[in-house]
Short mmCIF file of C-alpha atoms and ligand atoms in Angstrom, two decimals:
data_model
loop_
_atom_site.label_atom_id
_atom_site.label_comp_id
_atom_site.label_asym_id
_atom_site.label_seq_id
_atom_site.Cartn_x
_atom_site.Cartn_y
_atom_site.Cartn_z
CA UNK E 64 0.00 0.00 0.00
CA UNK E 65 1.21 3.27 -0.77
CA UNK E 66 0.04 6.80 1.21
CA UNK E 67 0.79 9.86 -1.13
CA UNK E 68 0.43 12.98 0.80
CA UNK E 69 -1.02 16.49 -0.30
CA UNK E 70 1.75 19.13 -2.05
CA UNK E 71 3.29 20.55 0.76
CA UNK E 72 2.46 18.27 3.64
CA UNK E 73 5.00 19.24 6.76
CA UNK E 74 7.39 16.89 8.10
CA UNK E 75 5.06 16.29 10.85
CA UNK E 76 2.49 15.09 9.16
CA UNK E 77 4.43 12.28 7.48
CA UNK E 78 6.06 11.66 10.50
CA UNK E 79 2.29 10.91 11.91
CA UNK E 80 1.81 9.01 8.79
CA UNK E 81 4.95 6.94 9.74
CA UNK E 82 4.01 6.32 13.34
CA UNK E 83 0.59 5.14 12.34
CA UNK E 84 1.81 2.19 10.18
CA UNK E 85 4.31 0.86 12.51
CA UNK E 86 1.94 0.84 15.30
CA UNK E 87 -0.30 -1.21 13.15
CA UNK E 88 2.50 -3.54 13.06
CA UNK E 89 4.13 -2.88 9.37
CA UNK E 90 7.29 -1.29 7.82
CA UNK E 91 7.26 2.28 6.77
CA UNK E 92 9.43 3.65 3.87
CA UNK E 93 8.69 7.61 3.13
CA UNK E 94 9.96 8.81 -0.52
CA UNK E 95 10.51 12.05 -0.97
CA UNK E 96 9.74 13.20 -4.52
CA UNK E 97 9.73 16.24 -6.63
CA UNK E 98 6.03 17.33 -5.92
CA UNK E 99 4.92 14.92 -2.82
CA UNK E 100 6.24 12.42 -0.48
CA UNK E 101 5.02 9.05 -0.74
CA UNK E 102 5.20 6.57 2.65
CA UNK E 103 5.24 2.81 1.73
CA UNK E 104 3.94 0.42 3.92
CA UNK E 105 5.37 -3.34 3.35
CA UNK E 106 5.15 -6.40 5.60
CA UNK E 107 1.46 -6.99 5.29
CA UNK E 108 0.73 -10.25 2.78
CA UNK E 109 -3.37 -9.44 2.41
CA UNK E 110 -5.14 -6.25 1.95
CA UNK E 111 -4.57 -3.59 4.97
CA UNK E 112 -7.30 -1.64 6.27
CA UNK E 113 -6.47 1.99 5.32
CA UNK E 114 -8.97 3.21 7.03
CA UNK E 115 -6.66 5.27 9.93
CA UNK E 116 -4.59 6.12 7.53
CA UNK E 117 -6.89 7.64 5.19
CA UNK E 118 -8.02 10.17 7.77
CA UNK E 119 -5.05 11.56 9.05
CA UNK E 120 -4.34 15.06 7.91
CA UNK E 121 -2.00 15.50 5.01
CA UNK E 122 -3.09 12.21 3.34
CA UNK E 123 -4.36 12.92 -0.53
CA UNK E 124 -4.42 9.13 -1.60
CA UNK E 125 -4.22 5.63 -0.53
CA UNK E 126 -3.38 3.30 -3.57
CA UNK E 127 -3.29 -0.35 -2.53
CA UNK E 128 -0.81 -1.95 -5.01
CA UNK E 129 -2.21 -4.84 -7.15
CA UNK E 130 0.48 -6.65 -8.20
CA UNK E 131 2.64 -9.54 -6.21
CA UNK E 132 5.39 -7.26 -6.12
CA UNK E 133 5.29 -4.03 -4.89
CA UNK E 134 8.65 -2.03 -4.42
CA UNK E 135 9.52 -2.48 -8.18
CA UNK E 136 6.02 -1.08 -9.48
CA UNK E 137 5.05 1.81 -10.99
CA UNK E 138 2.33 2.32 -9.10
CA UNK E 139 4.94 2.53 -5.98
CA UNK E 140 6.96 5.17 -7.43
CA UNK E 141 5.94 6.70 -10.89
CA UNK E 142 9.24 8.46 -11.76
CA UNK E 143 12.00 6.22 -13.13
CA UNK E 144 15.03 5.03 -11.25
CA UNK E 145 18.24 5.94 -12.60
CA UNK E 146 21.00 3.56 -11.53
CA UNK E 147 24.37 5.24 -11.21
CA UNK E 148 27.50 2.26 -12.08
CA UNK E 149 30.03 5.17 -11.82
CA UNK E 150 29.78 9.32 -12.13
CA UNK E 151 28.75 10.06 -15.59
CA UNK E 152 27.45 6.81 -16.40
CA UNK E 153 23.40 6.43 -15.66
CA UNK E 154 21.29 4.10 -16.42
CA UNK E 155 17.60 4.85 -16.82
CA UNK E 156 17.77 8.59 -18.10
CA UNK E 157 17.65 10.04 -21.43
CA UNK E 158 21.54 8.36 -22.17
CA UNK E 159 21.92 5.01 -23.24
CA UNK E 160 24.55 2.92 -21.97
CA UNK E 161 26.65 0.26 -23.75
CA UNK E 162 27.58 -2.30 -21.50
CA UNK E 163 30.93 -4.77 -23.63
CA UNK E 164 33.08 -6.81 -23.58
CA UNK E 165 34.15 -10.56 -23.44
CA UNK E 166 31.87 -13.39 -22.07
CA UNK E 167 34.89 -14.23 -19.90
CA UNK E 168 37.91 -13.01 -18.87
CA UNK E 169 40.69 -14.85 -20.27
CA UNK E 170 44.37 -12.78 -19.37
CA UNK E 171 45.60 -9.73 -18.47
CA UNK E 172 46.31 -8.83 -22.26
CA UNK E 173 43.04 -9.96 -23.82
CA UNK E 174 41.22 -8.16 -21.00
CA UNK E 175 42.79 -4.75 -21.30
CA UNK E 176 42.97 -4.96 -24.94
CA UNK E 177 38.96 -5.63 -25.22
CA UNK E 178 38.11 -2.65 -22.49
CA UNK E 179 40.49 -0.37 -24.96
CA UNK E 180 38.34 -1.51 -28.02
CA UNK E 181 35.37 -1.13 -26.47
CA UNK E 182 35.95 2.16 -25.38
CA UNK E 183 37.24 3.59 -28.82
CA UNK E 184 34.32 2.44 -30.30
CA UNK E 185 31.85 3.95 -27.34
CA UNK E 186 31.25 1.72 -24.71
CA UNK E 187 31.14 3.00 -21.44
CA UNK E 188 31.38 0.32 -19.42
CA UNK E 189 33.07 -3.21 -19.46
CA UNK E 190 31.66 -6.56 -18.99
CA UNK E 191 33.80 -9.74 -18.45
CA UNK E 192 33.18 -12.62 -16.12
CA UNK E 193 35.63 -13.95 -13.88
CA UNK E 194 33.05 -16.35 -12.46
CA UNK E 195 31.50 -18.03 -14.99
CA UNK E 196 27.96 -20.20 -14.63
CA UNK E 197 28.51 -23.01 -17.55
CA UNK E 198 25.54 -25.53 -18.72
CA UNK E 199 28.79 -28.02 -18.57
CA UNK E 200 30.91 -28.34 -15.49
CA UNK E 201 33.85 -29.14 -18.31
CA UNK E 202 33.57 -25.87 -19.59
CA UNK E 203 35.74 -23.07 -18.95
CA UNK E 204 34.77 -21.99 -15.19
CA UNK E 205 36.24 -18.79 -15.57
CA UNK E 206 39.67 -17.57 -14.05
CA UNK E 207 37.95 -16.48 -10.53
CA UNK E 208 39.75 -13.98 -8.28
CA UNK E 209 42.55 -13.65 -10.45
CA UNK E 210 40.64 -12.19 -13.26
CA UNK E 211 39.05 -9.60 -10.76
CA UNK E 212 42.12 -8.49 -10.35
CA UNK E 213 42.62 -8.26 -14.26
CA UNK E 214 39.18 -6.18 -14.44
CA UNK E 215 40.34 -3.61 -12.14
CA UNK E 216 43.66 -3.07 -14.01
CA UNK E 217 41.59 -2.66 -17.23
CA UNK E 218 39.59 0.34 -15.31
CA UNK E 219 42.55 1.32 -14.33
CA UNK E 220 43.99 1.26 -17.90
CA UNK E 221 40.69 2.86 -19.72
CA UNK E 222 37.97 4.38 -16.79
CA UNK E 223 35.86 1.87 -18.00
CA UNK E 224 33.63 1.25 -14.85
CA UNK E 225 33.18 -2.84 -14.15
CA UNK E 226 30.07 -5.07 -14.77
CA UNK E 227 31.00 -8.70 -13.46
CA UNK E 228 28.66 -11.78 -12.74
CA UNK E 229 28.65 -13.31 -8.71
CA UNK E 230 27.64 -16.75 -8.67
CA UNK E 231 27.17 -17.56 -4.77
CA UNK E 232 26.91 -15.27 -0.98
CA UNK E 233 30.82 -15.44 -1.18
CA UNK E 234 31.86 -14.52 -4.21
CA UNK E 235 29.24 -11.75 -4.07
CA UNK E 236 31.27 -10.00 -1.33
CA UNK E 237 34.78 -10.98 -3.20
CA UNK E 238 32.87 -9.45 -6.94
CA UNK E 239 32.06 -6.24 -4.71
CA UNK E 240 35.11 -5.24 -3.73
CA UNK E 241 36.02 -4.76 -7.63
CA UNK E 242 32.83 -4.31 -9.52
CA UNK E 243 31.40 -1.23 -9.97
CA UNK E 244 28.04 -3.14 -10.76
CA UNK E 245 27.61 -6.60 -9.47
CA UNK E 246 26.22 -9.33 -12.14
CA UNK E 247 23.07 -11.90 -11.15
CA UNK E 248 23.21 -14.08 -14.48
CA UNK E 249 20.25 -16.11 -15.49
CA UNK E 250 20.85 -19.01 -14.06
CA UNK E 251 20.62 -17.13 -10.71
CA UNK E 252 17.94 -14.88 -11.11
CA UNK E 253 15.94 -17.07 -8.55
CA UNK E 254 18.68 -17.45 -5.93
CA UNK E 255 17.05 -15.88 -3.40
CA UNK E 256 19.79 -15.31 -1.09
CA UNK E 257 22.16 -14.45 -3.37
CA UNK E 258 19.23 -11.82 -4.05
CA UNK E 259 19.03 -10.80 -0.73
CA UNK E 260 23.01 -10.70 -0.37
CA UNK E 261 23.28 -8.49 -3.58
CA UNK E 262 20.51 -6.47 -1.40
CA UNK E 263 22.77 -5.87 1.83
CA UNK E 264 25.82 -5.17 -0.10
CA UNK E 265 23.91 -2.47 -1.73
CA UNK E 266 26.29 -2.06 -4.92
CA UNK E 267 24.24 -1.40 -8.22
CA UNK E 268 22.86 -4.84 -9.59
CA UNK E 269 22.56 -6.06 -12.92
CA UNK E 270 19.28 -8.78 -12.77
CA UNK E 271 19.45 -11.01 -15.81
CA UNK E 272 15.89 -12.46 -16.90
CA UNK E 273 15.99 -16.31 -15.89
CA UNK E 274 15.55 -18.56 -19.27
CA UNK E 275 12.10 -19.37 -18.40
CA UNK E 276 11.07 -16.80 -16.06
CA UNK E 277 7.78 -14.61 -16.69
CA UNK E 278 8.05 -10.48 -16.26
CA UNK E 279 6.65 -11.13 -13.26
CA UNK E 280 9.35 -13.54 -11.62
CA UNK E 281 11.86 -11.63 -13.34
CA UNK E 282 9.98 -8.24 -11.12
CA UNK E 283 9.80 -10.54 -8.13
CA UNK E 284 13.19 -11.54 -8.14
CA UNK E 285 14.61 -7.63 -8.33
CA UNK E 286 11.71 -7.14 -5.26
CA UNK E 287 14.09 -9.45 -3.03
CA UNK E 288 16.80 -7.14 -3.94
CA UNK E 289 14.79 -4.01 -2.79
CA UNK E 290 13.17 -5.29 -0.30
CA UNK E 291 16.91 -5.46 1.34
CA UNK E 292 17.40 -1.60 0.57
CA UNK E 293 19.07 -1.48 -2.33
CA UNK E 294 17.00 -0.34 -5.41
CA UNK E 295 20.26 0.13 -7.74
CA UNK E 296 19.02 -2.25 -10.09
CA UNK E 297 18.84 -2.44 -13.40
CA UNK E 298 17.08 -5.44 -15.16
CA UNK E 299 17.88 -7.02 -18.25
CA UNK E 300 16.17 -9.10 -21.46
CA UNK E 301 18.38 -11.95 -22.39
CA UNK E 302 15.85 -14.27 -24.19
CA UNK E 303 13.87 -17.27 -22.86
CA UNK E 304 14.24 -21.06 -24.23
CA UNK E 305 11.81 -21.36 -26.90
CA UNK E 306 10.59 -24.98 -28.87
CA UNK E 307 12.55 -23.38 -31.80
CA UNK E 308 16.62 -24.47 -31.81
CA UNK E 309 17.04 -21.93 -34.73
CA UNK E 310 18.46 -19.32 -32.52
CA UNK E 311 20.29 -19.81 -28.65
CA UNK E 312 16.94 -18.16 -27.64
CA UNK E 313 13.88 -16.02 -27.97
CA UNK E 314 14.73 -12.69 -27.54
CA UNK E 315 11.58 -10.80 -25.93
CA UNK E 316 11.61 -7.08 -26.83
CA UNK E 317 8.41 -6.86 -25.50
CA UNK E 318 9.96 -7.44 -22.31
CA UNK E 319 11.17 -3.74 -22.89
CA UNK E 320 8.16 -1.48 -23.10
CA UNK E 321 6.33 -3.93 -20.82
CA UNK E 322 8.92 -3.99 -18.17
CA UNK E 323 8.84 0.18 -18.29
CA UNK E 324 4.83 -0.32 -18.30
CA UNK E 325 5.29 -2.12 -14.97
CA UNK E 326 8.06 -1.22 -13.14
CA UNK E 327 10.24 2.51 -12.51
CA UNK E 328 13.54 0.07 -13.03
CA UNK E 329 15.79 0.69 -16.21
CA UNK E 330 15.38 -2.29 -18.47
CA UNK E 331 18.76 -3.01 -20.56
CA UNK E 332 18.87 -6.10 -23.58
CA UNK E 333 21.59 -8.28 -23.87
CA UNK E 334 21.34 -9.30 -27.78
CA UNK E 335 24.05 -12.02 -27.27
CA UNK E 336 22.71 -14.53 -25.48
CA UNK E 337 19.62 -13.30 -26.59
CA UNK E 338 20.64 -14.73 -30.12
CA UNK E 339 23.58 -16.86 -29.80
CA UNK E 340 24.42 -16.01 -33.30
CA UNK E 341 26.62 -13.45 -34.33
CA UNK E 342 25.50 -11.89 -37.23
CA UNK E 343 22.08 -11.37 -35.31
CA UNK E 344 23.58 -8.81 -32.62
CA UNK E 345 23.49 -5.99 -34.16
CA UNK E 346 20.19 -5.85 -35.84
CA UNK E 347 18.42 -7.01 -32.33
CA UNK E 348 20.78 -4.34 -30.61
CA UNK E 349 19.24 -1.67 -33.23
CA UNK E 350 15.52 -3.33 -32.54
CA UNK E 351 16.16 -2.86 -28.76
CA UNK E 352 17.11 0.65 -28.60
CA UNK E 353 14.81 1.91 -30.95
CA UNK E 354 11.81 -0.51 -28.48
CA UNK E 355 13.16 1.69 -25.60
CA UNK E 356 15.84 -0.23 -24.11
CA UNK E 357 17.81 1.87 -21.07
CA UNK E 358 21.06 -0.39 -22.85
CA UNK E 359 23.35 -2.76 -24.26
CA UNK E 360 24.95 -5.84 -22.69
CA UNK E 361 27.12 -6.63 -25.71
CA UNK E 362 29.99 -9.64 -25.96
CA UNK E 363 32.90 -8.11 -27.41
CA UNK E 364 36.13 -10.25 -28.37
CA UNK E 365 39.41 -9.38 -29.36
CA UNK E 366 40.22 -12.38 -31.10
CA UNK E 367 36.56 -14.32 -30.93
CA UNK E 368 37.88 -17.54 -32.79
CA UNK E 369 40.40 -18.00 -30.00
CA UNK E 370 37.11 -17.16 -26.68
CA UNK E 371 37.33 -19.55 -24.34
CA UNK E 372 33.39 -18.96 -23.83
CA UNK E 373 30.84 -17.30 -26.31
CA UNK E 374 33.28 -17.13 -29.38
CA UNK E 375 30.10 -18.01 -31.79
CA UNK E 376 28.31 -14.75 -30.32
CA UNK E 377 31.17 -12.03 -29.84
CA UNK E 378 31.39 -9.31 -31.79
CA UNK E 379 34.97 -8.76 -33.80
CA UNK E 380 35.93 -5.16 -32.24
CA UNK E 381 35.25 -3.48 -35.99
CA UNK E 382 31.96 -5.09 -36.35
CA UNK E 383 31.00 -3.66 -32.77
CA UNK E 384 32.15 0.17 -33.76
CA UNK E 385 29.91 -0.23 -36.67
CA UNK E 386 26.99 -1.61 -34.05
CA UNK E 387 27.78 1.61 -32.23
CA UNK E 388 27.23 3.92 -35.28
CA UNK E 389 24.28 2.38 -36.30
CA UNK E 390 22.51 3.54 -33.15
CA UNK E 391 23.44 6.88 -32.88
CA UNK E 392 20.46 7.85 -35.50
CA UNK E 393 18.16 5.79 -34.11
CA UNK E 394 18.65 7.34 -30.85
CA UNK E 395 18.55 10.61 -31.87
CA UNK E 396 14.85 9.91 -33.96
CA UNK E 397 13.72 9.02 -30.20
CA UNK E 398 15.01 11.61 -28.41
CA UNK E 399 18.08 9.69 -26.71
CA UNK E 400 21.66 9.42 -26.48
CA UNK E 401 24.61 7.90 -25.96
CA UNK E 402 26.30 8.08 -22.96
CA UNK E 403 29.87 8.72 -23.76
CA UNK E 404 32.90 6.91 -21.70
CA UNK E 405 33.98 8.18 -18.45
CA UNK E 406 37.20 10.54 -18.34
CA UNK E 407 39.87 8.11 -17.55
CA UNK E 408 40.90 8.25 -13.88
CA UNK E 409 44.10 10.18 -13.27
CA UNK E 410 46.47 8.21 -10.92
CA UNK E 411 47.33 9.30 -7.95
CA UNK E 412 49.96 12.04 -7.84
CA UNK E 413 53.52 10.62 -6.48
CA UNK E 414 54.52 11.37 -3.27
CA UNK E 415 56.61 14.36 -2.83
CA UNK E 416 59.61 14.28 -0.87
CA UNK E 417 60.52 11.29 1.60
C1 PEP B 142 26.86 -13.67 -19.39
O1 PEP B 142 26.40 -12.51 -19.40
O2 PEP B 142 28.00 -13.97 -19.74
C2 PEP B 142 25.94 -14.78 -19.03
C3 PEP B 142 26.40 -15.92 -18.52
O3 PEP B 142 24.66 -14.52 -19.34
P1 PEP B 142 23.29 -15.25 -18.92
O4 PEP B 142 23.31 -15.29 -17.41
O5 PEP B 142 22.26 -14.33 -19.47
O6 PEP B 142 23.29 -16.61 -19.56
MN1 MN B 143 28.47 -15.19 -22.35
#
């Protein structure tokens, strides 16, 4: 349920507003916003009886949210969330963010030279795992806290802010204390305490759709996340497993304006593993941005016959600086941009004297 109090209300009336809810026994979360404050109530699993809420003074509305989830709706907050991965870089404004890179990261040298590639060409942030979720348990795990290590030297090398998948509770603190947005692939999306961990650590989160998960377990899933605190999330379309084997998966772009119907969360499409296939990236990358995606998750190789994950799907670095000019007109006939890299960080001056 959600109170939204009259233009103006004083502090004292939303404090009232506050007091009344927890004495009935539930949670209160006030939300400032540009014209009114808004006071959530959560912890109540039926209908709650608004009616000593209604009548205190400063209350214009009750809206009793219809959904399963609550925290991610519309309804709960109207305006959209912008999720902030690093300053300049914002995802869920008018700027659209290109998220690239390799599936996995493989060494130091094919690392930094993919984050240099994909920023020339206009990404503005780099994606890599170093923990890796494989259909096989043969397959390349990824190279674990070693190639966190080789993320942060590629930030360090470009200003490219970090996007890396956690797998478990533990690695979740061990990906935090590198990533400058933490990763819940979609073989995780329903690992509820990994959710909940992601929550606490309260890092910006990148929620992958599961491969059969509906909209609404993909906007129950990010609920766990802020129902922790933490509403730094952005979600992101994948694809689904479909009957037909002609492509990895079904890309939904539906998912996009639907998601933005039903939630204030960015929405970003990963056209990769949406596809599987190469040459369909970039014209499901144009289809995205131009349905209203908030961004690109985009496998980027610098040598993608030699991957040691993805290979089929990466982009060659020339093919993905033509991806990037292709959208630039296509955001600009909606309005949008694209956000352009961060200024690279300027080390730390040397120590003078000693
Ligand atoms: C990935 O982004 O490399 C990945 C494993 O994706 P997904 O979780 O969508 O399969
Ligand atoms: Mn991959």
């Amino acid at each position: 349920m959600l109170v939204v109090m009259r233009h103006g209300a004083p502090q004292a009336e939303i404090d009232r507003v506050v007091r009344t809810i927890e004495e009935m026994g539930y949670a209160a979360r006030p939300m400032p916003g540009a014209q009114r404050t808004a006071v959530g109530l959560v912890g109540n699993d039926g209908r709650v009886d608004a009616s000593r809420i209604e009548a205190l003074p400063g209350v214009a509305q009750v809206i009793h949210v219809t959904q399963p989830y609550k925290q991610v709706s519309r309804e709960w907050r109207p305006e959209n969330t912008v999720v902030t991965i690093a300053p300049g870089v914002r995802i869920g404004g008018r700027e659209v963010v290109v998220i690239a890179g390799p599936c996995s990261v493989e060494s130091e040298h094919q690392i930094v030279t993919a984050a240099r590639e994909v920023r020339a060409a206009g990404a503005s942030a780099l994606r890599g795992g170093a923990f890796k979720p494989r259909s096989s348990p043969y397959s390349f795990q990824g190279l674990g806290a070693p190639g966190l290590a080789m993320l942060a030297l590629a930030r360090e090398e470009t200003g490219l802010p970090i996007v890396t998948e956690a797998m478990d509770d533990a690695g979740a603190h061990l990906v935090a204390e590198v990533a400058d947005c933490i990763q819940v692939g979609a073989r995780n999306m329903q690992n509820y305490s990994l959710l909940r961990t992601v929550g606490r650590i309260g890092k910006p989160v990148l929620l992958k759709r599961g491969m059969a998960a509906t909209i609404s377990d993909l906007l129950l899933a990010a609920e766990y996340i802020l129902a922790e605190g933490n509403s730094q999330v952005i979600l992101c379309e994948r694809g689904v497993r479909s009957f037909d084997p002609a492509a990895r998966n079904m890309f939904d772009l539906t998912a996009i304006p639907l998601v933005h119907k039903l939630s204030h969360l960015p929405i970003i499409a990963d056209p990769s593993h949406g596809t599987g296939l190469r040459d369909q990236v970039t014209p499901m990358a144009r289809a995205a941005v131009a349905a209203g995606s908030d961004g690109l998750l985009v496998e980027v190789h610098p040598t993608p016959d030699r991957a040691l994950s993805d290979g089929a799907q990466s982009l060659y670095p020339a093919q993905f600086a033509s991806l990037i000019a292709e959208l630039r007109p296509i955001l600009s006939a909606i309005n949008r941009s694209l956000t352009a890299p961060p200024s690279r960080r300027v080390a730390a001056p040397a120590t003078v004297g000693g």
